[in-house]
Amino acid sequence: MKDLVYAVNDAAVIAWRNVIRIRRVPDLLVFVLISPIMFVLLFAFVFGNSIDIPGGSYREFLIAGIFAQTVVFGASFTGAGLAEDIQKGIINRFRALPMSRSALLVGRTLSDVVYNVLSLLVMALTGLLVGWGISSSALDAATGFALLLLFAYAFSWVMAYVGLLVPSVEVINNASFIVTMPLTFVANTFVPAENLPPLLRTFALWNPVSAVTQATRELFGNIPPGTPPPEAWPLQNPVLYTLLWVGLLIAVFAPLAVRRYRSSVDKR
Amino acid sequence: MPNLVEASGLVKRYREVTALDGLDLAVAEGTVLGLLGPNGAGKTTAVSILATLLTPDAGSARVAGIDVVARPQEVRRHIGLSGQFAALDEHLTGFENLFMVGRLYHLGRPRARDRAVELLELFELTEAGGRPVKTYSGGMRRRLDLAGALVAAPPVLFLDEPTTGLDPYSRRQLWEVIRGMVGDGTTVLLTTQYLEEADRLADRILVIDHGRAIAEGAPDELKSRIGAERIEVTVTDAAVLEEARQLLARFAVGEQQADARSRSLITPIAGGMPVLTAALQELQRAGIAVRDIGLRRPTLDDVFLTLTGHVSAPEENDE
C-alpha cells in the first residue's frame, strides 16, 4: 500500500517536472502545434480535390485521420524525452534515489498527454476553419477525444521502450518514423482502406490506427449516411478493437520499459 | 567504528574489458576514503555499484549495513550521489531541482521546500536559485549537484570526481563544504584523479589501477612511501647515471628511481630548495654534467611509478 502511494507521488513529481519543462522550452511546443496544423491544411487543400469520398466531403473524412496520425507521431516525444534524460545523465540521479522504479516512465507518459491535448485542440480549431464539424452529441465527441488520448498514451509506452533502447535523441526521431509512417499511412487515415491494394488493405483493416480513426469518425458523426458498413471485424467494432490494443500495448511495453530502465546505464 | 561502506571481491566486466577485478574496500563511519586512480582504473564503476546503479558480476557490498545487490531500494534511502557529470535538469531552476529531489526522497512538501532553501544558502546559490540551471556556470552546477546529493542528509555520500574540471577557486570552495559535512558525521567515499584533493579531504586513500587495489593508507603514509618532494635530474651521459644515484642517495627519503633511457634520476627528498642546491653542488663537484635539474612535487604519475613500477618496469627490461 505504502509502495503504491509512493509510486503515485513519485510519478506525479516527475510529471510536474516535465510540465515545467514544456513551459520553459516553448520552441518545442510551437513545433508540436505547427506540424498538425500544416498537415490539416496540406491534406485538405492539396489532396482534398483529388480524393473522392462517396456521399461526403474529404475534409470531413480527413480530420479524424489527421488526429490519429498526430497523436501517434506525438508518442515519439516520450522516447525523445527519456533519451534526453539518459544523455544528460540525470537518469543516474533518479536511479540512485529511493523513488519508485516506474515513476520516471509513468510520469513521462502522463506528462506527454499534455502535448496531445494541446495538439488535438489546435487541430480541432484548424479543422473547424477548413470546414470540418462534429455532428454528434457532446458526449460522443468527448468519447472520441478520450479514445484518441488513451490510444496515444498506450502508444507512448512503445516509444518509451524504444527511447530507452536507443538512448539518443537524434536516433529516436528517425527510428520512430520507421514505425509511425507505415502505421499511420497504411490505414484508413487519408484514403478509405477499401481502396488499397490487397496486401496493404489487409494490414490497413487490422491496423489499430485504422480502428482509432474509424471509431473517431463514428463518434464525431463524420461518416456520410449511406456508407456501407466496413467488412472487417476491427472496423465493425472499432472502439472495442482500439481498447484491446490499448490494453495489449500497455501490458507488453510498460513492463519491458520498466525493466529496461532498471538496467539502463549512462553510456558515456 | 563500524564500516558504513564495505565491499569485497567486486568484479565487473564489460565485454572484453575488466573494469573491476576483485576490489575490496571499507570506509569507517564518519571518515573519508579517497579512491585514487587514473582514468579507466575502475573508480566510477566501483561507485556505481555501491550506489546501486550497477550490479557486480561477483563479490558483495554493503552500504549502511545493507546489501546493495539484495536490497538496493533500501540502500538508496541512506545514500547521496554526486557524479562526474552534473545530473541536473537544465530547464528547472536550482530550487526546483532540489525540491524535486527532496520529493523523490519522500520528504513532505514543506520539508522538501525548507531543505532546498537551506542547501541553496549553504552553497551560496540563493540568488541564482530562481534561475534555470542552464544559465549556471560549471562551478555553480557542481555545487548544485552536490547539494542534490545532500537533500536527505544521507549518512553515506558518494562523490565521483566532484571537482574535475573546476577552477581552483570553486574547487577550494567545494572542499570546504565537503569537510564541513564530514565534520557533521557524514561518511564519504570520494574518487579523484588529484592527489592534492585526496590529501585535503581523505582520512585514508585507496589507490586502484586496472580494477584492483594497489595501495592503501593514510595520506601521510602514502606520501612517505613516494616522497613528499623529489629532485629530478637528467644527466648528459647515461654511463654516469649510477654514480649520480649514489651521490644523491644520502638526500633520499625514499626509494630512488633511475631510468637509463631518459638518463633521468628521481630522488625523493625532504627539505626543499636548500637540499636541491646541495645536491647540485654535489654533482658538480663530482664532475657530472647535468642537463636539467629541478624540484618537483609528487604527481599521481609518481604514485604509480612508485607503487606499481608501471612506467619504469618495461624500460628496465630493455636494458
Coordinates of C-alpha atoms in Angstrom, one line a residue:
Chain A
M1 CA 0.0 0.0 0.0
K2 CA 2.8 2.4 1.0
D3 CA 4.6 1.4 -2.2
L4 CA 1.6 2.3 -4.2
V5 CA 1.3 5.7 -2.5
Y6 CA 5.0 6.4 -3.2
A7 CA 4.6 5.2 -6.8
V8 CA 1.8 7.7 -7.4
N9 CA 3.6 10.5 -5.6
D10 CA 6.9 9.9 -7.5
A11 CA 5.2 9.7 -10.9
A12 CA 3.3 13.0 -10.0
V13 CA 6.6 14.7 -9.1
I14 CA 8.2 13.6 -12.4
A15 CA 5.1 14.7 -14.4
W16 CA 5.3 18.1 -12.6
R17 CA 8.9 18.4 -13.6
N18 CA 8.1 17.6 -17.3
V19 CA 5.3 20.0 -17.4
I20 CA 7.6 22.8 -16.1
R21 CA 9.9 21.9 -19.0
I22 CA 7.1 22.2 -21.5
R23 CA 6.6 25.7 -20.4
R24 CA 10.3 26.6 -20.3
V25 CA 11.0 25.3 -23.8
P26 CA 8.2 26.9 -25.8
D27 CA 10.1 26.3 -29.1
L28 CA 9.3 22.6 -28.9
L29 CA 5.7 23.3 -28.1
V30 CA 5.4 25.6 -31.1
F31 CA 6.8 22.9 -33.3
V32 CA 4.5 20.3 -31.8
L33 CA 1.5 22.5 -32.6
I34 CA 2.5 23.8 -36.0
S35 CA 3.1 20.5 -37.7
P36 CA -0.5 19.2 -37.2
I37 CA -1.9 22.5 -38.5
M38 CA 0.3 22.0 -41.6
F39 CA -1.0 18.5 -42.0
V40 CA -4.6 19.6 -41.8
L41 CA -4.0 22.4 -44.3
L42 CA -1.9 20.4 -46.7
F43 CA -4.1 17.4 -46.9
A44 CA -7.3 19.5 -47.0
F45 CA -6.1 21.7 -49.9
V46 CA -3.6 19.5 -51.8
F47 CA -5.4 16.2 -51.7
G48 CA -8.9 17.5 -50.9
N49 CA -9.9 17.8 -54.5
S50 CA -8.3 14.6 -55.8
I51 CA -9.6 12.1 -53.3
D52 CA -13.3 11.3 -53.6
I53 CA -15.3 10.2 -50.6
P54 CA -18.7 8.8 -51.8
G55 CA -21.5 10.8 -50.3
G56 CA -19.3 13.0 -48.1
S57 CA -16.5 15.6 -48.2
Y58 CA -12.9 14.7 -48.0
R59 CA -12.3 17.3 -45.2
E60 CA -14.9 15.6 -43.0
F61 CA -13.2 12.3 -43.7
L62 CA -9.7 13.6 -43.3
I63 CA -9.7 15.2 -39.8
A64 CA -10.1 12.1 -37.8
G65 CA -7.2 10.6 -39.7
I66 CA -5.0 13.5 -39.0
F67 CA -5.9 13.4 -35.3
A68 CA -4.9 9.7 -35.2
Q69 CA -1.7 10.3 -37.1
T70 CA -0.7 13.2 -34.9
V71 CA -1.2 11.5 -31.6
V72 CA 0.8 8.5 -32.9
F73 CA 3.6 10.8 -34.0
G74 CA 3.4 12.6 -30.7
A75 CA 4.4 9.4 -28.9
S76 CA 7.9 9.9 -30.2
F77 CA 8.3 12.8 -27.7
T78 CA 8.1 10.3 -24.9
G79 CA 11.0 8.4 -26.4
A80 CA 12.9 11.6 -27.1
G81 CA 12.3 12.8 -23.6
L82 CA 13.7 9.7 -22.0
A83 CA 16.6 9.5 -24.4
E84 CA 17.5 13.1 -23.3
D85 CA 17.3 12.2 -19.7
I86 CA 19.8 9.4 -20.3
Q87 CA 22.1 11.6 -22.5
K88 CA 22.1 14.4 -20.0
G89 CA 22.9 11.9 -17.2
I90 CA 20.0 12.9 -14.9
I91 CA 18.7 9.4 -15.1
N92 CA 21.6 8.4 -12.9
R93 CA 20.4 10.8 -10.2
F94 CA 16.9 9.2 -10.5
R95 CA 18.2 5.7 -10.3
A96 CA 20.2 6.4 -7.1
L97 CA 17.1 7.8 -5.4
P98 CA 14.7 5.7 -3.4
M99 CA 11.9 6.6 -5.8
S100 CA 9.5 4.1 -7.3
R101 CA 11.1 2.3 -10.3
S102 CA 8.2 3.0 -12.5
A103 CA 7.9 6.7 -11.7
L104 CA 10.2 8.1 -14.4
L105 CA 8.2 6.3 -17.1
V106 CA 4.7 6.8 -15.7
G107 CA 5.4 10.4 -15.0
R108 CA 6.8 10.9 -18.5
T109 CA 4.0 9.2 -20.3
L110 CA 1.4 11.1 -18.3
S111 CA 3.0 14.5 -18.9
D112 CA 3.2 13.8 -22.6
V113 CA -0.6 13.6 -22.6
V114 CA -0.4 17.4 -22.3
Y115 CA 1.2 17.7 -25.7
N116 CA -1.6 15.6 -27.2
V117 CA -4.3 17.5 -25.5
L118 CA -2.9 20.8 -26.9
S119 CA -2.3 19.5 -30.4
L120 CA -5.8 18.0 -30.6
L121 CA -7.2 21.3 -29.5
V122 CA -5.2 23.2 -32.2
M123 CA -6.1 20.7 -34.9
A124 CA -9.8 20.7 -34.0
L125 CA -9.8 24.5 -34.3
T126 CA -8.0 24.4 -37.7
G127 CA -10.4 21.7 -38.8
L128 CA -13.3 23.8 -38.0
L129 CA -11.8 26.6 -40.1
V130 CA -11.5 24.4 -43.2
G131 CA -15.0 23.0 -43.0
W132 CA -14.9 20.1 -40.6
G133 CA -17.5 19.7 -38.0
I134 CA -18.9 17.4 -35.3
S135 CA -22.4 16.3 -36.0
S136 CA -22.9 14.0 -33.0
S137 CA -23.6 14.6 -29.3
A138 CA -21.1 16.3 -27.0
L139 CA -20.8 13.0 -25.1
D140 CA -19.9 11.1 -28.2
A141 CA -17.4 13.8 -29.3
A142 CA -15.8 13.7 -25.8
T143 CA -15.6 10.0 -26.0
G144 CA -13.9 10.3 -29.4
F145 CA -11.2 12.6 -28.0
A146 CA -10.8 10.4 -24.9
L147 CA -10.2 7.4 -27.1
L148 CA -7.6 9.2 -29.1
L149 CA -5.8 10.3 -25.9
L150 CA -6.0 6.8 -24.5
F151 CA -4.5 5.2 -27.6
A152 CA -1.8 7.9 -27.7
Y153 CA -1.0 7.1 -24.1
A154 CA -0.7 3.4 -24.8
F155 CA 1.4 4.0 -27.8
S156 CA 3.8 6.3 -25.9
W157 CA 4.8 3.2 -23.9
V158 CA 6.1 1.7 -27.1
M159 CA 8.2 4.8 -27.7
A160 CA 9.3 4.9 -24.1
Y161 CA 10.8 1.4 -24.6
V162 CA 12.4 2.4 -27.9
G163 CA 13.8 5.6 -26.2
L164 CA 15.5 3.5 -23.5
L165 CA 16.7 1.0 -26.1
V166 CA 18.3 3.7 -28.4
P167 CA 19.2 6.4 -26.0
S168 CA 20.0 9.2 -28.5
V169 CA 17.5 11.9 -29.3
E170 CA 18.6 12.0 -32.9
V171 CA 18.2 8.3 -33.5
I172 CA 14.8 8.3 -31.8
N173 CA 13.4 10.9 -34.0
N174 CA 14.4 8.9 -37.1
A175 CA 13.7 5.4 -35.7
S176 CA 10.2 6.4 -34.7
F177 CA 9.3 7.3 -38.3
I178 CA 10.1 3.8 -39.4
V179 CA 7.3 2.6 -37.0
T180 CA 4.9 5.5 -37.3
M181 CA 4.9 6.2 -41.0
P182 CA 3.5 2.8 -42.1
L183 CA 1.2 2.6 -39.1
T184 CA -0.4 6.0 -40.0
F185 CA -0.3 5.8 -43.8
V186 CA -1.2 2.1 -44.4
A187 CA -4.5 2.8 -42.8
N188 CA -7.8 4.4 -43.4
T189 CA -6.4 7.7 -42.2
F190 CA -6.1 9.5 -45.6
V191 CA -7.9 7.3 -48.0
P192 CA -10.6 4.6 -47.5
A193 CA -8.8 1.3 -46.6
E194 CA -11.0 -0.4 -49.2
N195 CA -9.1 1.5 -52.0
L196 CA -5.7 0.0 -51.1
P197 CA -4.1 -2.9 -52.9
P198 CA -4.8 -6.4 -51.4
L199 CA -1.8 -6.9 -49.0
L200 CA -1.8 -3.3 -47.7
R201 CA -5.5 -3.5 -47.5
T202 CA -5.4 -6.4 -45.0
F203 CA -2.8 -4.6 -43.0
A204 CA -4.9 -1.4 -43.0
L205 CA -8.0 -3.2 -41.9
W206 CA -6.3 -4.8 -38.9
N207 CA -4.1 -1.8 -38.1
P208 CA -5.1 -0.3 -34.7
V209 CA -4.6 3.2 -36.1
S210 CA -7.4 2.5 -38.6
A211 CA -9.7 1.4 -35.7
V212 CA -8.9 4.6 -33.8
T213 CA -9.7 6.6 -36.9
Q214 CA -12.9 4.7 -37.6
A215 CA -14.0 5.0 -34.0
T216 CA -13.3 8.7 -34.0
R217 CA -15.2 9.2 -37.3
E218 CA -18.2 7.4 -36.0
L219 CA -18.1 9.3 -32.7
F220 CA -17.8 12.6 -34.4
G221 CA -20.5 11.8 -36.8
N222 CA -18.2 12.1 -39.8
I223 CA -19.3 9.0 -41.7
P224 CA -21.6 10.1 -44.5
P225 CA -25.1 8.5 -44.4
G226 CA -25.5 5.6 -46.7
T227 CA -21.8 4.5 -46.4
P228 CA -21.8 0.7 -46.5
P229 CA -20.6 -0.8 -43.1
P230 CA -16.9 -1.9 -43.0
E231 CA -16.3 -5.5 -43.9
A232 CA -13.6 -6.3 -41.4
W233 CA -14.3 -7.1 -37.7
P234 CA -11.9 -4.5 -36.3
L235 CA -13.6 -1.7 -38.1
Q236 CA -17.0 -3.0 -37.3
N237 CA -16.1 -2.8 -33.6
P238 CA -13.5 0.0 -33.7
V239 CA -13.9 1.1 -30.0
L240 CA -13.6 -2.4 -28.7
Y241 CA -10.7 -3.2 -31.0
T242 CA -8.9 0.1 -30.0
L243 CA -9.4 -0.7 -26.3
L244 CA -7.9 -4.2 -26.9
W245 CA -4.8 -2.7 -28.4
V246 CA -4.5 -0.1 -25.6
G247 CA -4.5 -3.0 -23.1
L248 CA -2.1 -5.0 -25.1
L249 CA 0.4 -2.2 -25.7
I250 CA 0.5 -1.3 -22.1
A251 CA 0.6 -4.9 -20.9
V252 CA 3.6 -5.6 -23.1
F253 CA 5.6 -2.4 -23.3
A254 CA 5.2 -1.0 -19.8
P255 CA 6.9 -4.0 -18.1
L256 CA 9.5 -4.1 -20.9
A257 CA 10.3 -0.4 -20.5
V258 CA 10.4 -0.5 -16.7
R259 CA 12.8 -3.5 -16.9
R260 CA 15.0 -1.7 -19.4
Y261 CA 15.0 1.4 -17.2
R262 CA 16.3 -0.6 -14.2
S263 CA 19.2 -1.9 -16.1
S264 CA 19.9 1.2 -18.2
V265 CA 23.3 2.9 -17.6
D266 CA 24.7 6.1 -18.7
K267 CA 26.7 5.1 -21.8
R268 CA 29.3 7.9 -21.7
Chain B
M1 CA 33.7 2.5 14.5
P2 CA 31.7 0.2 12.2
N3 CA 32.3 0.3 8.5
L4 CA 29.4 2.1 6.7
V5 CA 30.7 1.1 3.3
E6 CA 32.2 -2.3 2.7
A7 CA 33.0 -4.2 -0.4
S8 CA 34.8 -7.4 -1.0
G9 CA 35.9 -9.1 -4.2
L10 CA 33.9 -6.8 -6.5
V11 CA 34.2 -7.9 -10.2
K12 CA 32.6 -6.1 -13.1
R13 CA 33.3 -6.9 -16.8
Y14 CA 32.1 -5.1 -19.9
R15 CA 32.6 -7.4 -22.8
E16 CA 36.3 -7.7 -23.1
V17 CA 37.2 -5.0 -20.6
T18 CA 37.5 -5.9 -16.9
A19 CA 36.6 -2.7 -15.0
L20 CA 36.9 -4.2 -11.6
D21 CA 39.0 -7.2 -10.8
G22 CA 38.3 -8.2 -7.2
L23 CA 38.2 -4.9 -5.4
D24 CA 38.0 -4.8 -1.6
L25 CA 37.3 -1.6 0.3
A26 CA 36.0 -0.3 3.6
V27 CA 35.1 3.1 4.9
A28 CA 34.7 3.6 8.6
E29 CA 31.7 5.7 9.9
G30 CA 32.4 9.4 9.8
T31 CA 35.6 9.1 7.7
V32 CA 36.5 9.9 4.1
L33 CA 38.1 7.3 1.8
G34 CA 39.7 8.7 -1.2
L35 CA 39.7 6.3 -4.2
L36 CA 42.6 7.4 -6.3
G37 CA 43.4 6.2 -9.8
P38 CA 43.9 7.2 -13.4
N39 CA 41.1 7.3 -16.0
G40 CA 39.8 3.8 -16.5
A41 CA 41.1 2.4 -13.2
G42 CA 37.6 1.4 -12.2
K43 CA 36.7 4.3 -9.8
T44 CA 33.4 5.2 -11.4
T45 CA 32.4 1.5 -11.8
A46 CA 33.1 1.0 -8.1
V47 CA 31.0 4.0 -7.1
S48 CA 28.2 2.9 -9.4
I49 CA 28.0 -0.5 -7.8
L50 CA 28.0 0.9 -4.3
A51 CA 25.3 3.5 -5.3
T52 CA 23.1 0.7 -6.8
L53 CA 23.4 1.9 -10.4
L54 CA 25.2 -1.3 -11.5
T55 CA 25.2 -4.8 -10.2
P56 CA 28.6 -6.5 -9.8
D57 CA 29.4 -9.8 -11.7
A58 CA 30.9 -11.1 -8.5
G59 CA 31.6 -10.0 -5.0
S60 CA 29.4 -8.3 -2.4
A61 CA 29.0 -4.9 -0.9
R62 CA 27.1 -3.4 2.0
V63 CA 26.3 0.2 2.5
A64 CA 25.0 1.3 5.9
G65 CA 24.9 -2.4 6.7
I66 CA 22.5 -3.2 3.8
D67 CA 23.4 -5.4 0.9
V68 CA 23.4 -3.4 -2.3
V69 CA 22.5 -6.2 -4.6
A70 CA 19.7 -7.8 -2.4
R71 CA 18.1 -4.6 -1.2
P72 CA 19.1 -1.7 -3.4
Q73 CA 16.0 0.3 -2.8
E74 CA 16.7 0.4 1.0
V75 CA 20.3 1.4 0.3
R76 CA 19.1 4.4 -1.8
R77 CA 17.4 5.8 1.3
H78 CA 20.8 6.1 3.0
I79 CA 23.0 7.5 0.2
G80 CA 23.6 10.6 -1.7
L81 CA 25.4 10.5 -5.1
S82 CA 27.1 13.3 -6.9
G83 CA 28.6 12.2 -10.2
Q84 CA 31.3 13.3 -12.5
F85 CA 28.7 14.9 -14.8
A86 CA 26.3 17.2 -13.0
A87 CA 23.0 15.3 -13.0
L88 CA 20.6 18.3 -13.1
D89 CA 17.6 19.3 -15.1
E90 CA 18.8 22.3 -17.2
H91 CA 15.4 23.7 -17.6
L92 CA 14.4 23.6 -14.0
T93 CA 15.6 26.3 -11.6
G94 CA 18.1 25.5 -8.8
F95 CA 15.3 25.5 -6.3
E96 CA 13.1 23.2 -8.4
N97 CA 15.9 20.7 -8.9
L98 CA 16.5 20.4 -5.2
F99 CA 12.7 20.4 -4.4
M100 CA 12.2 17.6 -6.9
V101 CA 15.0 15.5 -5.4
G102 CA 13.5 16.1 -1.9
R103 CA 10.1 15.0 -3.0
L104 CA 11.6 11.9 -4.6
Y105 CA 13.3 11.1 -1.3
H106 CA 9.7 11.2 0.1
L107 CA 10.3 14.3 2.2
G108 CA 6.9 16.1 2.7
R109 CA 6.3 19.2 0.6
P110 CA 7.2 21.7 3.3
R111 CA 10.3 19.8 4.4
A112 CA 11.5 19.5 0.8
R113 CA 11.0 23.2 0.3
D114 CA 12.8 24.1 3.5
R115 CA 15.7 21.8 2.7
A116 CA 16.0 23.3 -0.8
V117 CA 16.2 26.8 0.6
E118 CA 18.8 25.7 3.3
L119 CA 21.0 24.0 0.7
L120 CA 20.9 26.9 -1.7
E121 CA 22.1 29.1 1.1
L122 CA 24.8 26.7 2.1
F123 CA 26.2 26.5 -1.4
E124 CA 25.9 30.3 -2.0
L125 CA 23.2 29.8 -4.6
T126 CA 20.3 31.6 -3.0
E127 CA 20.4 34.4 -5.6
A128 CA 20.7 32.0 -8.5
G129 CA 18.1 29.6 -7.1
G130 CA 15.2 31.1 -9.1
R131 CA 17.1 30.8 -12.4
P132 CA 17.1 27.8 -14.8
V133 CA 20.2 25.7 -14.3
K134 CA 21.2 26.3 -18.0
T135 CA 22.3 29.8 -17.0
Y136 CA 24.7 28.4 -14.4
S137 CA 28.4 28.3 -14.6
G138 CA 30.3 25.0 -14.3
G139 CA 31.2 25.7 -10.7
M140 CA 27.6 26.5 -9.8
R141 CA 26.3 23.3 -11.5
R142 CA 28.7 21.2 -9.5
R143 CA 27.7 22.9 -6.2
L144 CA 24.0 22.4 -7.0
D145 CA 24.7 18.8 -7.9
L146 CA 26.5 18.2 -4.6
A147 CA 23.5 20.0 -2.9
G148 CA 21.3 17.4 -4.6
A149 CA 23.2 14.6 -3.0
L150 CA 22.7 16.2 0.4
V151 CA 19.0 16.8 0.3
A152 CA 18.0 13.9 2.5
A153 CA 21.1 14.4 4.7
P154 CA 22.2 10.9 4.0
P155 CA 24.7 9.2 6.3
V156 CA 26.8 8.0 3.3
L157 CA 27.9 10.1 0.4
F158 CA 29.5 9.0 -2.9
L159 CA 31.3 11.7 -4.7
D160 CA 32.7 10.8 -8.1
E161 CA 35.4 13.2 -9.1
P162 CA 33.5 16.1 -7.6
T163 CA 35.9 18.8 -8.7
T164 CA 37.1 17.6 -12.1
G165 CA 37.1 20.5 -14.5
L166 CA 36.6 23.2 -11.8
D167 CA 38.6 26.3 -11.5
P168 CA 40.9 26.4 -8.3
Y169 CA 38.5 28.8 -6.5
S170 CA 35.4 26.6 -7.0
R171 CA 37.5 23.6 -6.1
R172 CA 38.5 25.1 -2.8
Q173 CA 35.0 26.2 -2.0
L174 CA 33.7 22.7 -2.7
W175 CA 36.4 21.1 -0.5
E176 CA 35.3 23.3 2.4
V177 CA 31.7 22.2 2.1
I178 CA 32.7 18.6 2.0
R179 CA 34.9 19.0 5.0
G180 CA 32.0 20.6 6.8
M181 CA 29.8 17.6 6.1
V182 CA 32.4 15.2 7.3
G183 CA 32.7 17.3 10.5
D184 CA 28.9 16.7 11.0
G185 CA 29.5 12.9 10.8
T186 CA 28.9 12.0 7.2
T187 CA 30.8 9.1 5.8
V188 CA 32.2 9.8 2.3
L189 CA 33.7 7.8 -0.5
L190 CA 35.4 10.1 -2.9
T191 CA 37.0 9.3 -6.2
T192 CA 39.6 11.7 -7.6
Q193 CA 42.4 11.9 -10.0
Y194 CA 44.1 14.6 -7.9
L195 CA 46.5 13.6 -5.2
E196 CA 46.1 17.1 -3.6
E197 CA 42.3 16.6 -3.4
A198 CA 42.7 13.2 -1.7
D199 CA 45.3 14.7 0.6
R200 CA 43.0 17.6 1.6
L201 CA 39.9 15.5 2.2
A202 CA 40.6 11.9 2.8
D203 CA 41.4 10.1 6.0
R204 CA 42.6 7.1 4.1
I205 CA 43.5 6.7 0.4
L206 CA 43.0 3.6 -1.7
V207 CA 45.0 3.6 -4.9
I208 CA 43.5 1.5 -7.6
D209 CA 44.6 0.5 -11.1
H210 CA 43.2 -1.9 -13.5
G211 CA 40.3 -2.5 -11.2
R212 CA 42.4 -3.7 -8.3
A213 CA 43.7 -2.1 -5.1
I214 CA 47.4 -1.5 -5.3
A215 CA 48.0 0.5 -2.1
E216 CA 46.1 1.8 0.9
G217 CA 47.0 4.0 3.7
A218 CA 46.6 7.4 5.4
P219 CA 47.8 10.2 3.0
D220 CA 51.0 10.7 5.1
E221 CA 51.9 7.0 4.9
L222 CA 51.5 7.0 1.2
K223 CA 53.4 10.2 0.8
S224 CA 56.3 8.9 2.8
R225 CA 56.3 5.9 0.5
I226 CA 56.6 8.1 -2.6
G227 CA 58.4 11.0 -1.0
A228 CA 56.8 14.4 -0.5
E229 CA 59.1 16.2 -2.9
R230 CA 61.6 14.9 -5.4
I231 CA 64.6 16.0 -7.2
E232 CA 64.6 15.1 -10.9
V233 CA 68.0 15.1 -12.6
T234 CA 68.7 14.5 -16.2
V235 CA 72.4 13.8 -17.0
T236 CA 74.0 14.1 -20.4
D237 CA 75.6 10.7 -20.3
A238 CA 73.8 7.5 -19.3
A239 CA 77.0 6.0 -18.1
V240 CA 77.2 8.3 -15.1
L241 CA 73.6 7.7 -14.0
E242 CA 74.5 5.1 -11.4
E243 CA 77.3 7.4 -10.0
A244 CA 74.8 10.2 -9.7
R245 CA 72.3 7.9 -8.0
Q246 CA 74.9 7.0 -5.3
L247 CA 75.9 10.7 -4.8
L248 CA 72.3 11.7 -4.2
A249 CA 71.4 8.7 -2.2
R250 CA 72.3 10.5 1.0
F251 CA 69.5 13.0 0.4
A252 CA 66.9 10.4 -0.4
V253 CA 64.0 9.8 2.0
G254 CA 62.6 7.0 -0.1
E255 CA 63.4 4.7 -3.0
Q256 CA 65.3 6.3 -5.9
Q257 CA 64.3 5.7 -9.5
A258 CA 66.8 5.7 -12.3
D259 CA 65.8 5.4 -15.9
A260 CA 68.6 4.8 -18.3
R261 CA 66.7 5.6 -21.5
S262 CA 65.7 9.1 -20.5
R263 CA 69.0 9.4 -18.5
S264 CA 66.9 10.6 -15.6
L265 CA 67.0 10.1 -11.9
I266 CA 64.3 10.7 -9.4
T267 CA 65.2 11.1 -5.7
P268 CA 62.5 11.7 -3.1
I269 CA 63.7 14.3 -0.6
A270 CA 62.6 16.4 2.3
G271 CA 63.8 19.9 2.8
G272 CA 63.1 21.7 -0.4
M273 CA 65.4 24.2 -2.1
P274 CA 68.4 24.0 0.2
V275 CA 68.6 20.3 -0.5
L276 CA 68.3 20.9 -4.2
T277 CA 71.2 23.3 -4.1
A278 CA 73.3 20.9 -2.0
A279 CA 72.5 18.1 -4.5
L280 CA 73.5 20.2 -7.5
Q281 CA 76.8 21.2 -5.8
E282 CA 77.5 17.5 -5.1
L283 CA 77.0 16.6 -8.7
Q284 CA 79.2 19.4 -10.0
R285 CA 82.0 18.5 -7.5
A286 CA 82.0 15.0 -9.0
G287 CA 82.2 16.5 -12.5
I288 CA 78.8 15.0 -13.6
A289 CA 77.4 17.1 -16.5
V290 CA 73.8 17.9 -15.7
R291 CA 71.4 18.7 -18.5
D292 CA 68.4 19.5 -16.3
I293 CA 67.7 19.5 -12.6
G294 CA 64.6 20.5 -10.7
L295 CA 62.4 20.1 -7.6
R296 CA 59.0 18.5 -8.2
R297 CA 56.0 17.8 -6.1
P298 CA 54.8 14.2 -6.5
T299 CA 52.1 13.7 -9.0
L300 CA 49.7 10.9 -9.4
D301 CA 52.2 9.5 -12.0
D302 CA 54.8 9.4 -9.3
V303 CA 52.4 7.4 -7.1
F304 CA 52.0 4.9 -9.9
L305 CA 55.7 4.9 -10.7
T306 CA 56.5 4.1 -7.1
L307 CA 53.6 1.8 -6.3
T308 CA 53.4 -0.2 -9.5
G309 CA 56.6 0.4 -11.5
H310 CA 54.2 0.8 -14.4
V311 CA 56.3 3.3 -16.2
S312 CA 59.8 2.2 -15.4
A313 CA 59.4 -1.6 -15.4
P314 CA 59.3 -2.3 -19.2
E315 CA 62.2 0.1 -19.8
E316 CA 64.4 -1.7 -17.3
N317 CA 63.7 -4.9 -19.4
D318 CA 65.0 -3.1 -22.4
E319 CA 68.4 -2.7 -21.0

